[in-house]
Amino acid sequence: DTGVSQNPRHKITKRGQNVTFRCDPISEHNRLYWYRQTLGQGPEFLTYFQNEAQLEKSRLLSDRFSAERPKGSFSTLEIQRTEQGDSAMYLCASSPPGQGALSGANVLTFGAGSRLTVL
Amino acid sequence: AQSVTQLGSHVSVSEGALVLLRCNYSSSVPPYLFWYVQYPNQGLQLLLKYTTGATLVKGINGFEAEFKKSETSFHLTKPSAHMSDAAEYFCAVRYTGTASKLTFGTGTRLQVTL
C-alpha cells in the first residue's frame, strides 16, 4: 500500500493552456474523489467515481473541466483553457467499498495534491 | 443548506496548554463527522472520526473529539499542545445520501508557541 499518488506535484502554466493531473488511488479502493483547495479555504468537492462510473459532479466543475477513470483504477483531471482563477491545489482521495456506519468506506485517504499556478 | 462551521481561522496556544478547535454542523440528522490535519505542502491526514457508538472519540497524536447532538458540535481537543501540532485542521461532515462525499469547513490554523 503506497497510498494515493498524484502527479505532477506542481504545475505552472500560462493562461489558456490545457493541463492534466493524474491520480493513482490505493489499489483496493473503488471510490475516487477530486477536490479543489484554494488558499485559506477548505477542500471543495469536484467529482466522484465509483469504479469507472462518474456518479456526481459539483457545479464547480465547469465545462472546461473533465475527469475520467477509464478502467476504474487511475483517474485524470483535465482543465482546458486555464484561467487564473483555476490556480489552486487539486486533491485526490480514495476510499474502499462498503456501506454502513462502521464501514471503512467512510474514510477518505488523500494524496499530497497537485498545485496549479496559472500565470 | 447543509454546512459545517469552524469558529476561528487562527488559534494560538502555548506549548503544554489545552488545544480547543471548534466545529459545528447544520443538519437535523446527525452526519458522520471527521477531523483532518494538513501539514504544509502535504495532503490531509485523518485524525479521528465519529460515525456511531461512543460520542467521545479518540484519535491519533493525543487528540479527541466529542459529538454533542444537542449542540450540533464536534469540537477537537488535546490536553497539552506540542510544537509538532502546528498545522491546519479541518472539520468535515458526511451527510446521509451523499455517498462518501465530505463537506469541509474552512479550517483552523493552529500555532503553538514556546
PDB file of C-alpha atoms in Angstrom:
ATOM      1  CA  ASP A   1       0.000   0.000   0.000  1.00  0.00           C
ATOM      2  CA  THR A   2       1.778   3.084  -1.247  1.00  0.00           C
ATOM      3  CA  GLY A   3      -1.047   5.499  -0.548  1.00  0.00           C
ATOM      4  CA  VAL A   4      -2.720   7.843  -3.014  1.00  0.00           C
ATOM      5  CA  SER A   5      -0.273   9.182  -5.562  1.00  0.00           C
ATOM      6  CA  GLN A   6      -0.739  12.416  -7.507  1.00  0.00           C
ATOM      7  CA  ASN A   7       1.290  13.781 -10.394  1.00  0.00           C
ATOM      8  CA  PRO A   8       2.628  16.277 -11.089  1.00  0.00           C
ATOM      9  CA  ARG A   9       3.018  17.821  -7.659  1.00  0.00           C
ATOM     10  CA  HIS A  10       3.433  21.277  -9.101  1.00  0.00           C
ATOM     11  CA  LYS A  11       2.383  22.734 -12.435  1.00  0.00           C
ATOM     12  CA  ILE A  12       2.940  26.276 -13.652  1.00  0.00           C
ATOM     13  CA  THR A  13       1.194  27.183 -16.863  1.00  0.00           C
ATOM     14  CA  LYS A  14       0.166  30.197 -18.865  1.00  0.00           C
ATOM     15  CA  ARG A  15      -3.438  31.265 -19.115  1.00  0.00           C
ATOM     16  CA  GLY A  16      -5.208  29.487 -21.941  1.00  0.00           C
ATOM     17  CA  GLN A  17      -3.118  26.317 -21.821  1.00  0.00           C
ATOM     18  CA  ASN A  18      -4.502  22.893 -21.011  1.00  0.00           C
ATOM     19  CA  VAL A  19      -3.279  20.898 -18.026  1.00  0.00           C
ATOM     20  CA  THR A  20      -3.846  17.342 -16.888  1.00  0.00           C
ATOM     21  CA  PHE A  21      -3.416  15.849 -13.440  1.00  0.00           C
ATOM     22  CA  ARG A  22      -3.211  12.160 -12.641  1.00  0.00           C
ATOM     23  CA  CYS A  23      -4.291  10.319  -9.520  1.00  0.00           C
ATOM     24  CA  ASP A  24      -3.428   6.730  -8.634  1.00  0.00           C
ATOM     25  CA  PRO A  25      -5.618   5.586  -5.735  1.00  0.00           C
ATOM     26  CA  ILE A  26      -4.943   2.807  -3.262  1.00  0.00           C
ATOM     27  CA  SER A  27      -5.298  -0.358  -5.290  1.00  0.00           C
ATOM     28  CA  GLU A  28      -8.256  -1.928  -3.494  1.00  0.00           C
ATOM     29  CA  HIS A  29     -10.214   1.330  -3.317  1.00  0.00           C
ATOM     30  CA  ASN A  30     -13.109   1.520  -5.769  1.00  0.00           C
ATOM     31  CA  ARG A  31     -14.155   5.081  -4.954  1.00  0.00           C
ATOM     32  CA  LEU A  32     -12.174   8.092  -6.080  1.00  0.00           C
ATOM     33  CA  TYR A  33     -12.771  11.773  -5.402  1.00  0.00           C
ATOM     34  CA  TRP A  34     -11.381  15.058  -6.688  1.00  0.00           C
ATOM     35  CA  TYR A  35     -11.342  18.168  -4.533  1.00  0.00           C
ATOM     36  CA  ARG A  36     -10.044  21.682  -5.071  1.00  0.00           C
ATOM     37  CA  GLN A  37      -8.471  23.727  -2.301  1.00  0.00           C
ATOM     38  CA  THR A  38      -7.708  27.415  -2.599  1.00  0.00           C
ATOM     39  CA  LEU A  39      -5.637  29.441  -0.156  1.00  0.00           C
ATOM     40  CA  GLY A  40      -7.312  29.839   3.192  1.00  0.00           C
ATOM     41  CA  GLN A  41     -10.216  27.565   2.318  1.00  0.00           C
ATOM     42  CA  GLY A  42     -11.179  24.010   2.989  1.00  0.00           C
ATOM     43  CA  PRO A  43     -11.257  21.454   0.185  1.00  0.00           C
ATOM     44  CA  GLU A  44     -14.278  21.750  -2.104  1.00  0.00           C
ATOM     45  CA  PHE A  45     -15.777  18.690  -3.741  1.00  0.00           C
ATOM     46  CA  LEU A  46     -15.450  18.488  -7.524  1.00  0.00           C
ATOM     47  CA  THR A  47     -16.409  14.981  -8.594  1.00  0.00           C
ATOM     48  CA  TYR A  48     -16.670  11.358  -7.511  1.00  0.00           C
ATOM     49  CA  PHE A  49     -16.196   7.983  -9.212  1.00  0.00           C
ATOM     50  CA  GLN A  50     -17.276   4.552  -8.168  1.00  0.00           C
ATOM     51  CA  ASN A  51     -15.193   2.190 -10.245  1.00  0.00           C
ATOM     52  CA  GLU A  52     -15.248   3.732 -13.733  1.00  0.00           C
ATOM     53  CA  ALA A  53     -18.605   5.480 -13.334  1.00  0.00           C
ATOM     54  CA  GLN A  54     -18.646   9.204 -12.599  1.00  0.00           C
ATOM     55  CA  LEU A  55     -21.557   9.394 -10.172  1.00  0.00           C
ATOM     56  CA  GLU A  56     -21.544  13.001  -9.082  1.00  0.00           C
ATOM     57  CA  LYS A  57     -20.212  16.326 -10.341  1.00  0.00           C
ATOM     58  CA  SER A  58     -20.173  19.610  -8.495  1.00  0.00           C
ATOM     59  CA  ARG A  59     -21.432  22.822 -10.051  1.00  0.00           C
ATOM     60  CA  LEU A  60     -17.839  23.990  -9.536  1.00  0.00           C
ATOM     61  CA  LEU A  61     -16.833  21.658 -12.360  1.00  0.00           C
ATOM     62  CA  SER A  62     -17.348  23.934 -15.349  1.00  0.00           C
ATOM     63  CA  ASP A  63     -17.348  22.673 -18.914  1.00  0.00           C
ATOM     64  CA  ARG A  64     -13.607  23.378 -19.069  1.00  0.00           C
ATOM     65  CA  PHE A  65     -13.032  20.623 -16.531  1.00  0.00           C
ATOM     66  CA  SER A  66     -13.250  16.937 -17.334  1.00  0.00           C
ATOM     67  CA  ALA A  67     -12.403  13.924 -15.224  1.00  0.00           C
ATOM     68  CA  GLU A  68     -12.080  10.331 -16.285  1.00  0.00           C
ATOM     69  CA  ARG A  69     -11.399   6.989 -14.720  1.00  0.00           C
ATOM     70  CA  PRO A  70     -11.411   4.721 -17.761  1.00  0.00           C
ATOM     71  CA  LYS A  71     -10.552   1.374 -16.197  1.00  0.00           C
ATOM     72  CA  GLY A  72     -11.665   2.037 -12.659  1.00  0.00           C
ATOM     73  CA  SER A  73      -8.101   2.452 -11.490  1.00  0.00           C
ATOM     74  CA  PHE A  74      -6.230   5.725 -12.030  1.00  0.00           C
ATOM     75  CA  SER A  75      -8.037   8.948 -12.815  1.00  0.00           C
ATOM     76  CA  THR A  76      -7.181  12.099 -14.741  1.00  0.00           C
ATOM     77  CA  LEU A  77      -8.472  15.618 -14.267  1.00  0.00           C
ATOM     78  CA  GLU A  78      -8.058  17.890 -17.274  1.00  0.00           C
ATOM     79  CA  ILE A  79      -8.542  21.628 -17.289  1.00  0.00           C
ATOM     80  CA  GLN A  80      -8.856  23.245 -20.698  1.00  0.00           C
ATOM     81  CA  ARG A  81      -8.159  26.896 -21.457  1.00  0.00           C
ATOM     82  CA  THR A  82      -6.898  27.552 -17.946  1.00  0.00           C
ATOM     83  CA  GLU A  83      -7.762  30.802 -16.199  1.00  0.00           C
ATOM     84  CA  GLN A  84      -6.005  32.499 -13.300  1.00  0.00           C
ATOM     85  CA  GLY A  85      -8.942  31.571 -11.108  1.00  0.00           C
ATOM     86  CA  ASP A  86      -8.081  27.914 -11.619  1.00  0.00           C
ATOM     87  CA  SER A  87      -4.943  28.343  -9.526  1.00  0.00           C
ATOM     88  CA  ALA A  88      -5.401  26.000  -6.588  1.00  0.00           C
ATOM     89  CA  MET A  89      -4.360  22.727  -5.036  1.00  0.00           C
ATOM     90  CA  TYR A  90      -6.154  19.786  -6.626  1.00  0.00           C
ATOM     91  CA  LEU A  91      -6.567  16.932  -4.191  1.00  0.00           C
ATOM     92  CA  CYS A  92      -7.433  13.341  -4.969  1.00  0.00           C
ATOM     93  CA  ALA A  93      -8.787  10.912  -2.417  1.00  0.00           C
ATOM     94  CA  SER A  94      -9.932   7.315  -2.456  1.00  0.00           C
ATOM     95  CA  SER A  95     -11.947   5.003  -0.233  1.00  0.00           C
ATOM     96  CA  PRO A  96     -12.682   1.264  -0.173  1.00  0.00           C
ATOM     97  CA  PRO A  97     -16.021  -0.360  -0.946  1.00  0.00           C
ATOM     98  CA  GLY A  98     -18.604  -0.838   1.778  1.00  0.00           C
ATOM     99  CA  GLN A  99     -21.642   0.646   3.453  1.00  0.00           C
ATOM    100  CA  GLY A 100     -22.801   1.487   6.908  1.00  0.00           C
ATOM    101  CA  ALA A 101     -21.538   3.429   9.865  1.00  0.00           C
ATOM    102  CA  LEU A 102     -18.702   1.046  10.648  1.00  0.00           C
ATOM    103  CA  SER A 103     -17.501   0.677   7.080  1.00  0.00           C
ATOM    104  CA  GLY A 104     -14.043   1.729   6.019  1.00  0.00           C
ATOM    105  CA  ALA A 105     -15.738   3.322   3.056  1.00  0.00           C
ATOM    106  CA  ASN A 106     -16.418   6.316   5.282  1.00  0.00           C
ATOM    107  CA  VAL A 107     -12.739   7.192   5.476  1.00  0.00           C
ATOM    108  CA  LEU A 108     -11.147   9.064   2.602  1.00  0.00           C
ATOM    109  CA  THR A 109      -7.402   8.773   2.140  1.00  0.00           C
ATOM    110  CA  PHE A 110      -5.936  11.834   0.451  1.00  0.00           C
ATOM    111  CA  GLY A 111      -2.953  12.278  -1.794  1.00  0.00           C
ATOM    112  CA  ALA A 112      -0.454  15.101  -1.353  1.00  0.00           C
ATOM    113  CA  GLY A 113      -2.142  17.139  -4.062  1.00  0.00           C
ATOM    114  CA  SER A 114      -1.191  18.822  -7.326  1.00  0.00           C
ATOM    115  CA  ARG A 115      -0.620  22.547  -7.075  1.00  0.00           C
ATOM    116  CA  LEU A 116      -1.586  24.537 -10.158  1.00  0.00           C
ATOM    117  CA  THR A 117      -0.385  28.062 -10.786  1.00  0.00           C
ATOM    118  CA  VAL A 118      -1.831  29.862 -13.798  1.00  0.00           C
ATOM    119  CA  LEU A 119       0.137  32.934 -14.868  1.00  0.00           C
TER     120      LEU A 119
ATOM    121  CA  ALA B   1     -28.120  24.289   3.126  1.00  0.00           C
ATOM    122  CA  GLN B   2     -26.028  21.701   4.841  1.00  0.00           C
ATOM    123  CA  SER B   3     -22.783  23.179   6.118  1.00  0.00           C
ATOM    124  CA  VAL B   4     -20.001  22.910   8.630  1.00  0.00           C
ATOM    125  CA  THR B   5     -18.609  25.892  10.508  1.00  0.00           C
ATOM    126  CA  GLN B   6     -15.238  26.193  12.174  1.00  0.00           C
ATOM    127  CA  LEU B   7     -15.045  29.105  14.573  1.00  0.00           C
ATOM    128  CA  GLY B   8     -11.688  30.835  14.491  1.00  0.00           C
ATOM    129  CA  SER B   9      -9.463  30.704  11.437  1.00  0.00           C
ATOM    130  CA  HIS B  10      -6.371  31.046  13.624  1.00  0.00           C
ATOM    131  CA  VAL B  11      -5.788  29.700  17.124  1.00  0.00           C
ATOM    132  CA  SER B  12      -2.580  30.253  19.084  1.00  0.00           C
ATOM    133  CA  VAL B  13      -1.682  28.317  22.219  1.00  0.00           C
ATOM    134  CA  SER B  14       1.414  27.908  24.316  1.00  0.00           C
ATOM    135  CA  GLU B  15       3.228  24.612  24.343  1.00  0.00           C
ATOM    136  CA  GLY B  16       1.661  22.446  27.037  1.00  0.00           C
ATOM    137  CA  ALA B  17      -1.637  24.320  27.009  1.00  0.00           C
ATOM    138  CA  LEU B  18      -5.052  22.937  26.137  1.00  0.00           C
ATOM    139  CA  VAL B  19      -5.995  22.891  22.472  1.00  0.00           C
ATOM    140  CA  LEU B  20      -9.652  23.504  21.603  1.00  0.00           C
ATOM    141  CA  LEU B  21     -10.747  23.782  17.982  1.00  0.00           C
ATOM    142  CA  ARG B  22     -14.440  24.324  17.388  1.00  0.00           C
ATOM    143  CA  CYS B  23     -16.700  22.734  14.799  1.00  0.00           C
ATOM    144  CA  ASN B  24     -20.459  22.984  14.362  1.00  0.00           C
ATOM    145  CA  TYR B  25     -22.598  21.371  11.701  1.00  0.00           C
ATOM    146  CA  SER B  26     -26.048  22.131  10.405  1.00  0.00           C
ATOM    147  CA  SER B  27     -28.326  19.176   9.960  1.00  0.00           C
ATOM    148  CA  SER B  28     -31.449  17.773  11.539  1.00  0.00           C
ATOM    149  CA  VAL B  29     -29.998  14.314  11.041  1.00  0.00           C
ATOM    150  CA  PRO B  30     -26.592  13.750  12.660  1.00  0.00           C
ATOM    151  CA  PRO B  31     -23.985  13.262   9.984  1.00  0.00           C
ATOM    152  CA  TYR B  32     -20.749  11.353  10.132  1.00  0.00           C
ATOM    153  CA  LEU B  33     -18.053  13.681  11.478  1.00  0.00           C
ATOM    154  CA  PHE B  34     -14.331  13.853  10.838  1.00  0.00           C
ATOM    155  CA  TRP B  35     -11.273  15.862  11.744  1.00  0.00           C
ATOM    156  CA  TYR B  36      -8.366  16.009   9.315  1.00  0.00           C
ATOM    157  CA  VAL B  37      -4.974  17.655   9.758  1.00  0.00           C
ATOM    158  CA  GLN B  38      -2.890  19.176   6.983  1.00  0.00           C
ATOM    159  CA  TYR B  39       0.791  19.953   7.339  1.00  0.00           C
ATOM    160  CA  PRO B  40       2.435  22.363   4.873  1.00  0.00           C
ATOM    161  CA  ASN B  41       2.674  21.003   1.327  1.00  0.00           C
ATOM    162  CA  GLN B  42       1.047  17.748   2.337  1.00  0.00           C
ATOM    163  CA  GLY B  43      -2.325  16.114   1.871  1.00  0.00           C
ATOM    164  CA  LEU B  44      -4.949  15.699   4.552  1.00  0.00           C
ATOM    165  CA  GLN B  45      -4.463  13.081   7.239  1.00  0.00           C
ATOM    166  CA  LEU B  46      -7.367  11.662   9.233  1.00  0.00           C
ATOM    167  CA  LEU B  47      -7.162  12.455  12.956  1.00  0.00           C
ATOM    168  CA  LEU B  48     -10.411  10.856  14.087  1.00  0.00           C
ATOM    169  CA  LYS B  49     -13.989  10.167  13.105  1.00  0.00           C
ATOM    170  CA  TYR B  50     -17.426   9.686  14.589  1.00  0.00           C
ATOM    171  CA  THR B  51     -19.969   7.541  12.779  1.00  0.00           C
ATOM    172  CA  THR B  52     -21.784   5.665  15.519  1.00  0.00           C
ATOM    173  CA  GLY B  53     -21.373   4.458  19.081  1.00  0.00           C
ATOM    174  CA  ALA B  54     -19.481   6.283  21.821  1.00  0.00           C
ATOM    175  CA  THR B  55     -19.713  10.033  21.424  1.00  0.00           C
ATOM    176  CA  LEU B  56     -16.211  10.667  22.767  1.00  0.00           C
ATOM    177  CA  VAL B  57     -13.787   9.668  20.064  1.00  0.00           C
ATOM    178  CA  LYS B  58     -10.047   9.303  20.491  1.00  0.00           C
ATOM    179  CA  GLY B  59      -7.715   9.840  17.568  1.00  0.00           C
ATOM    180  CA  ILE B  60      -4.056   9.932  16.758  1.00  0.00           C
ATOM    181  CA  ASN B  61      -1.442  12.182  18.372  1.00  0.00           C
ATOM    182  CA  GLY B  62      -3.447  12.535  21.597  1.00  0.00           C
ATOM    183  CA  PHE B  63      -6.413  14.329  20.032  1.00  0.00           C
ATOM    184  CA  GLU B  64     -10.018  13.585  20.894  1.00  0.00           C
ATOM    185  CA  ALA B  65     -13.424  14.984  19.990  1.00  0.00           C
ATOM    186  CA  GLU B  66     -16.888  14.734  21.452  1.00  0.00           C
ATOM    187  CA  PHE B  67     -20.051  14.555  19.392  1.00  0.00           C
ATOM    188  CA  LYS B  68     -22.794  16.595  21.054  1.00  0.00           C
ATOM    189  CA  LYS B  69     -26.059  16.226  19.202  1.00  0.00           C
ATOM    190  CA  SER B  70     -27.876  18.837  21.295  1.00  0.00           C
ATOM    191  CA  GLU B  71     -25.254  21.428  20.396  1.00  0.00           C
ATOM    192  CA  THR B  72     -24.634  20.137  16.835  1.00  0.00           C
ATOM    193  CA  SER B  73     -20.942  20.273  17.680  1.00  0.00           C
ATOM    194  CA  PHE B  74     -17.824  18.151  17.279  1.00  0.00           C
ATOM    195  CA  HIS B  75     -15.044  20.132  18.924  1.00  0.00           C
ATOM    196  CA  LEU B  76     -11.457  18.859  18.801  1.00  0.00           C
ATOM    197  CA  THR B  77      -9.324  18.915  21.934  1.00  0.00           C
ATOM    198  CA  LYS B  78      -5.876  17.945  23.144  1.00  0.00           C
ATOM    199  CA  PRO B  79      -4.883  18.347  26.790  1.00  0.00           C
ATOM    200  CA  SER B  80      -1.324  19.502  26.132  1.00  0.00           C
ATOM    201  CA  ALA B  81      -0.130  21.117  22.914  1.00  0.00           C
ATOM    202  CA  HIS B  82       3.180  20.200  21.333  1.00  0.00           C
ATOM    203  CA  MET B  83       5.155  22.214  18.832  1.00  0.00           C
ATOM    204  CA  SER B  84       4.597  19.458  16.261  1.00  0.00           C
ATOM    205  CA  ASP B  85       0.823  20.070  16.445  1.00  0.00           C
ATOM    206  CA  ALA B  86       1.197  23.301  14.477  1.00  0.00           C
ATOM    207  CA  ALA B  87      -0.807  22.699  11.303  1.00  0.00           C
ATOM    208  CA  GLU B  88      -4.152  23.381   9.625  1.00  0.00           C
ATOM    209  CA  TYR B  89      -7.109  21.446  10.988  1.00  0.00           C
ATOM    210  CA  PHE B  90     -10.272  20.741   9.049  1.00  0.00           C
ATOM    211  CA  CYS B  91     -13.605  19.536  10.319  1.00  0.00           C
ATOM    212  CA  ALA B  92     -15.629  17.590   7.766  1.00  0.00           C
ATOM    213  CA  VAL B  93     -19.059  16.031   7.614  1.00  0.00           C
ATOM    214  CA  ARG B  94     -20.696  13.390   5.510  1.00  0.00           C
ATOM    215  CA  TYR B  95     -24.426  13.768   5.237  1.00  0.00           C
ATOM    216  CA  THR B  96     -26.692  10.825   4.568  1.00  0.00           C
ATOM    217  CA  GLY B  97     -27.464  10.278   0.926  1.00  0.00           C
ATOM    218  CA  THR B  98     -24.205  11.780  -0.277  1.00  0.00           C
ATOM    219  CA  ALA B  99     -22.262   8.589  -0.955  1.00  0.00           C
ATOM    220  CA  SER B 100     -18.969   9.189   0.829  1.00  0.00           C
ATOM    221  CA  LYS B 101     -18.645  12.828  -0.190  1.00  0.00           C
ATOM    222  CA  LEU B 102     -17.219  15.024   2.549  1.00  0.00           C
ATOM    223  CA  THR B 103     -18.069  18.666   3.121  1.00  0.00           C
ATOM    224  CA  PHE B 104     -15.222  20.556   4.774  1.00  0.00           C
ATOM    225  CA  GLY B 105     -15.080  23.592   6.982  1.00  0.00           C
ATOM    226  CA  THR B 106     -12.778  26.467   6.151  1.00  0.00           C
ATOM    227  CA  GLY B 107     -10.082  25.242   8.501  1.00  0.00           C
ATOM    228  CA  THR B 108      -8.340  26.468  11.631  1.00  0.00           C
ATOM    229  CA  ARG B 109      -4.642  27.155  11.636  1.00  0.00           C
ATOM    230  CA  LEU B 110      -3.106  26.141  14.962  1.00  0.00           C
ATOM    231  CA  GLN B 111       0.012  27.960  16.098  1.00  0.00           C
ATOM    232  CA  VAL B 112       1.959  26.624  19.072  1.00  0.00           C
ATOM    233  CA  THR B 113       4.344  28.993  20.829  1.00  0.00           C
ATOM    234  CA  LEU B 114       7.073  28.400  23.395  1.00  0.00           C
TER     235      LEU B 114
END
